[in-house]
Short mmCIF file of C-alpha atoms in Angstrom, two decimals:
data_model
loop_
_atom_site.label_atom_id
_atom_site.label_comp_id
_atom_site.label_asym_id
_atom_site.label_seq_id
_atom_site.Cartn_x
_atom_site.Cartn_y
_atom_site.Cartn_z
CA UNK A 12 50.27 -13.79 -39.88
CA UNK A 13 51.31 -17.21 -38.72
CA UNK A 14 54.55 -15.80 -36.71
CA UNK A 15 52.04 -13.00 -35.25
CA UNK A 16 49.94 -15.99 -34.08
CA UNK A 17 53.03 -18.05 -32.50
CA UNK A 18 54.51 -14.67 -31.24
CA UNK A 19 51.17 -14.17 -29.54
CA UNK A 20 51.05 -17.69 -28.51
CA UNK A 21 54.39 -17.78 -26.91
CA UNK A 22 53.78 -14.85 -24.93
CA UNK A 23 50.58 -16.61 -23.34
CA UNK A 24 52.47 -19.09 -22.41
CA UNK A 25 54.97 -16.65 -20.75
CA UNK A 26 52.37 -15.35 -18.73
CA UNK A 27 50.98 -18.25 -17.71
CA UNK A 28 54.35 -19.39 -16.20
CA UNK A 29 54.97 -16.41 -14.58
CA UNK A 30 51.74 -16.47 -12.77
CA UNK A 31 52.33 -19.93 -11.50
CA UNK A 32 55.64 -19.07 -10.45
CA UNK A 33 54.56 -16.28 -8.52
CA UNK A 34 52.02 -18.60 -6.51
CA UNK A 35 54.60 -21.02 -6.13
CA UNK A 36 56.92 -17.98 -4.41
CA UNK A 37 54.08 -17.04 -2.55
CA UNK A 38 53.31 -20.57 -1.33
CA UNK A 39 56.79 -20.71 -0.29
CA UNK A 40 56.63 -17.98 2.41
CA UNK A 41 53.76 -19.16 3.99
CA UNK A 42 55.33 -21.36 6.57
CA UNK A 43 52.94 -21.48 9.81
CA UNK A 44 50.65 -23.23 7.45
CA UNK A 45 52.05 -27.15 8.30
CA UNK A 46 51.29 -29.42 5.10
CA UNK A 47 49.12 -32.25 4.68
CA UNK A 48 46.49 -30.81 6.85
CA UNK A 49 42.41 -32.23 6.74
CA UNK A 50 39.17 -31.55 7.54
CA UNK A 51 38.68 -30.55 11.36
CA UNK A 52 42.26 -29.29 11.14
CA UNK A 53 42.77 -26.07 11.95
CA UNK A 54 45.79 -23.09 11.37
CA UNK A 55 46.40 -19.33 11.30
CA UNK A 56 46.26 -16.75 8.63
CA UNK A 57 45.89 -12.92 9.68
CA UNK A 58 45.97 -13.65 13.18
CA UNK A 59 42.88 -15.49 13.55
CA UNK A 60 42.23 -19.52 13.35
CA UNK A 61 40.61 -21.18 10.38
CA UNK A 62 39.44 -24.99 10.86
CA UNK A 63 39.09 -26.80 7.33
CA UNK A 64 35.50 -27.66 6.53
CA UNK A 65 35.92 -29.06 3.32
CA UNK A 66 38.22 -29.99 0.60
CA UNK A 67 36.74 -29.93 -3.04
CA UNK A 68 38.79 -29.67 -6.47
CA UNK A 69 38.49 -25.46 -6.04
CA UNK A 70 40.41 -26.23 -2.57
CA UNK A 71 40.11 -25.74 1.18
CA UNK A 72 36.85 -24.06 2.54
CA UNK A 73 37.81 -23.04 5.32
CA UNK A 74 35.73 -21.06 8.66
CA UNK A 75 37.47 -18.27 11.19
CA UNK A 76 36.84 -18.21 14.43
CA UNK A 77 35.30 -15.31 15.67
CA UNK A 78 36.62 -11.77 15.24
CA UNK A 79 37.88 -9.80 17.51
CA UNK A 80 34.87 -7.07 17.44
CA UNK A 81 31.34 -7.54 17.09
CA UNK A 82 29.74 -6.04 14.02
CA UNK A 83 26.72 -5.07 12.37
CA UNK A 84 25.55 -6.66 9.42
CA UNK A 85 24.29 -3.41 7.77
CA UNK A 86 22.76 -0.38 8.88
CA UNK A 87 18.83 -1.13 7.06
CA UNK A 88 19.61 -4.24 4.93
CA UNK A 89 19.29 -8.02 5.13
CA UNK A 90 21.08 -7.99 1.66
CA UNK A 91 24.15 -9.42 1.60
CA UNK A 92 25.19 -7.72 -1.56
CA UNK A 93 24.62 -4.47 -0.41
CA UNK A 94 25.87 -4.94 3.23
CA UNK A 95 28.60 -2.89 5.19
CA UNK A 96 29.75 -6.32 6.31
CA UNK A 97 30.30 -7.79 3.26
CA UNK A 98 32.19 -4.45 2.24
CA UNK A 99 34.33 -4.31 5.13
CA UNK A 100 35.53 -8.26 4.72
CA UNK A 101 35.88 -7.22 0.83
CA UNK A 102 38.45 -4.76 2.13
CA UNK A 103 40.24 -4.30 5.28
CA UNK A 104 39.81 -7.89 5.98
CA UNK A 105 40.91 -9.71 3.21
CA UNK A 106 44.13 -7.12 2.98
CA UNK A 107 45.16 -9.00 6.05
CA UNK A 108 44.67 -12.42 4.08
CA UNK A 109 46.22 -11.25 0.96
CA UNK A 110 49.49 -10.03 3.06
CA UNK A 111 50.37 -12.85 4.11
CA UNK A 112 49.49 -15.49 1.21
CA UNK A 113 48.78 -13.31 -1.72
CA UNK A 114 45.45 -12.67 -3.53
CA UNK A 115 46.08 -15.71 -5.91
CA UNK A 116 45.73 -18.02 -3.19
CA UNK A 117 42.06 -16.74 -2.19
CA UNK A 118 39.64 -18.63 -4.20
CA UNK A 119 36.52 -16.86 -5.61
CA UNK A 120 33.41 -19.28 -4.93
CA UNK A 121 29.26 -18.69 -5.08
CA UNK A 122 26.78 -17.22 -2.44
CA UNK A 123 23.33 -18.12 -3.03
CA UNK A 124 21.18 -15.97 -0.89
CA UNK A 125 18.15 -17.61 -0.78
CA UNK A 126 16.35 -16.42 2.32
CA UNK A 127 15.75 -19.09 5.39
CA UNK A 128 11.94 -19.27 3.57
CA UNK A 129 12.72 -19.94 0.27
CA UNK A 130 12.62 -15.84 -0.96
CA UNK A 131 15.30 -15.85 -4.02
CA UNK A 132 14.46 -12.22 -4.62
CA UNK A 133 18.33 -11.27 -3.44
CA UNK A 134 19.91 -13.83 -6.21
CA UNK A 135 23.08 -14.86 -5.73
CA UNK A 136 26.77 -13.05 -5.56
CA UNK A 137 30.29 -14.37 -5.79
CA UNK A 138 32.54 -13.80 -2.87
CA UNK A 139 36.51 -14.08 -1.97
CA UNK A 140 36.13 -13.91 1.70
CA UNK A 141 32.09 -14.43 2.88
CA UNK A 142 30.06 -15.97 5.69
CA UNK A 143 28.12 -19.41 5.91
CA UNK A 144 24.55 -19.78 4.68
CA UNK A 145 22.35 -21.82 6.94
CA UNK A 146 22.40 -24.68 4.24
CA UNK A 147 26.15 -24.82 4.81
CA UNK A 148 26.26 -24.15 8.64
CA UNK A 149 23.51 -27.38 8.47
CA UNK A 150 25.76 -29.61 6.37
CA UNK A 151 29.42 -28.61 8.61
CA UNK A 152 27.20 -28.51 12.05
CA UNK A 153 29.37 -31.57 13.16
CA UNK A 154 32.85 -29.81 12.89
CA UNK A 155 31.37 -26.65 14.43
CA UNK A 156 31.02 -26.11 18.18
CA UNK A 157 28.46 -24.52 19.90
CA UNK A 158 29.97 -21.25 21.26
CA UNK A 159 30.73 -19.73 25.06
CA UNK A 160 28.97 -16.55 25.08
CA UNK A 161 28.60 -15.28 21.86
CA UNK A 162 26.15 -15.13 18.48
CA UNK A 163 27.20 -14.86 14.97
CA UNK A 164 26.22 -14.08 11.41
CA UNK A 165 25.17 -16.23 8.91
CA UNK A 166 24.58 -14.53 4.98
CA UNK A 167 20.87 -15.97 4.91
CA UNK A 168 18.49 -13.56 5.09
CA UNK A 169 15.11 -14.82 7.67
CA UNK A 170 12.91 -13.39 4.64
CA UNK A 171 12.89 -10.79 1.86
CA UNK A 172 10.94 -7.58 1.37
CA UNK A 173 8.48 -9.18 -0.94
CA UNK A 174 7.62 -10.55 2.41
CA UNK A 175 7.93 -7.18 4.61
CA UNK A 176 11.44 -8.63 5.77
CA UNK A 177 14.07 -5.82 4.93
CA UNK A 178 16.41 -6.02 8.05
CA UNK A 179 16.10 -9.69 9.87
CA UNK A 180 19.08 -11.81 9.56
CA UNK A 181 19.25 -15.66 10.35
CA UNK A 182 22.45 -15.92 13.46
CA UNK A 183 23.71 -18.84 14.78
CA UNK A 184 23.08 -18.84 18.72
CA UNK A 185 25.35 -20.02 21.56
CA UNK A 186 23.97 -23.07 22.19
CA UNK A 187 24.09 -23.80 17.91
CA UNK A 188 20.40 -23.76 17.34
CA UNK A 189 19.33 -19.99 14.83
CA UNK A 190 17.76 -17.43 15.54
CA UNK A 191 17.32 -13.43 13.94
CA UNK A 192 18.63 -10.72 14.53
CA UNK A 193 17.95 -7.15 13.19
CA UNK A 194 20.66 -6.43 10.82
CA UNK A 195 22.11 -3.14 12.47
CA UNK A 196 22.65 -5.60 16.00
CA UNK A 197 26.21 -5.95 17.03
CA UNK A 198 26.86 -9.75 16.69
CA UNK A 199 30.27 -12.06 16.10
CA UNK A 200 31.79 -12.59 12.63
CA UNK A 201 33.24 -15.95 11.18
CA UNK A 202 34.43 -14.98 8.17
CA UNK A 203 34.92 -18.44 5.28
CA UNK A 204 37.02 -18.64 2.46
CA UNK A 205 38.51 -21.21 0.31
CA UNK A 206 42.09 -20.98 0.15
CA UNK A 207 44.16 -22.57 -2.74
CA UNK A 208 45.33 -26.30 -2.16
CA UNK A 209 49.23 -24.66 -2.81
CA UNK A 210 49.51 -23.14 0.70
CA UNK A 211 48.51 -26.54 2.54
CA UNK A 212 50.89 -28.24 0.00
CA UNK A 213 53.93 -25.86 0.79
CA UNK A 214 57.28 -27.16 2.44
CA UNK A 215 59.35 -24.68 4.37
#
């Protein structure tokens, strides 16, 4: 029993090694990340630009600029959970991410979609890749710009349907103030994700 238990034991261990050698490897091959980077600094993964919002024990938060295309939100939902957006950046998207730093090195985090007045009737969801809420767009406001020409999503819904909101979305304007926009509009994506503190900490 006792050398079933150690046996057992051992090969935890095992695993355990060989995952963090395999982040380590993958760390290694990132090497347009520069280390030592901070907040306001920015890079490129997937061909697009991330600046660094925040740094917590979990790692770097980190916001894209805009994608190349416009999108839509979701066809007839304000939810989040159920969006095409969230799908597509769940997919295609974060297969671009995951090519180039591995999957290990994208951090699962919480979305709390409380709607812009108060509604919690859509709960909350965990995400890989995601967009800001308005709480968060509030608190990074300073290390985000106000934009040329274009508006963006945020995840926060402008109400729920307890409220006879199905489809309004809160979107962050040019000039930075919000605003709504029916969820099946074509507006800009900033996609945020928080990356693993092992690819800023890389050496090439």
């Amino acid at each position: 029993m006792s050398t079933t238990l150690t046996m057992k034991s051992l090969q935890e261990q095992i695993n355990e090694l060989k995952e963090k050698i395999a982040a380590l490897e993958s760390s290694k091959k990132i090497n347009n990340i520069p280390s030592g980077l901070g907040i306001g600094d920015t890079f490129d993964i997937a061909g697009v630009t991330w600046k660094i919002l925040n740094i917590t024990e979990k790692g770097y938060m980190c916001l894209a600029d805009k994608l190349e295309e416009n999108m839509e939100f979701d066809k007839e939902s304000n939810d989040w959970i159920k969006s095409q957006l969230r799908e597509y950046l769940d997919t295609e998207f974060i297969e671009k991410i995951v090519d180039e730093i591995g999957e290990e090195n994208i951090i699962p985090f919480n979305r709390n979609l409380i709607s812009l007045d108060g509604q919690t009737e859509y709960g909350e969801c965990e995400d890989k890749v995601s967009l800001l809420t308005v709480d968060e767009y509030r608190k990074y406001r300073s290390l985000i710009p106000n934009t040329d020409d274009y508006w963006w999503w945020l995840v926060t819904p402008w109400s729920t349907p307890c409220n006879d909101y199905e489809t309004s979305v809160a979107v962050v304007a040019p000039s930075g103030d919000f605003s709504l926009s029916l969820c099946n509009g074509s507006r800009g994506v900033r996609p945020v994700c928080i990356f693993s503190s092992l690819i800023f900490e890389s050496e090439e």
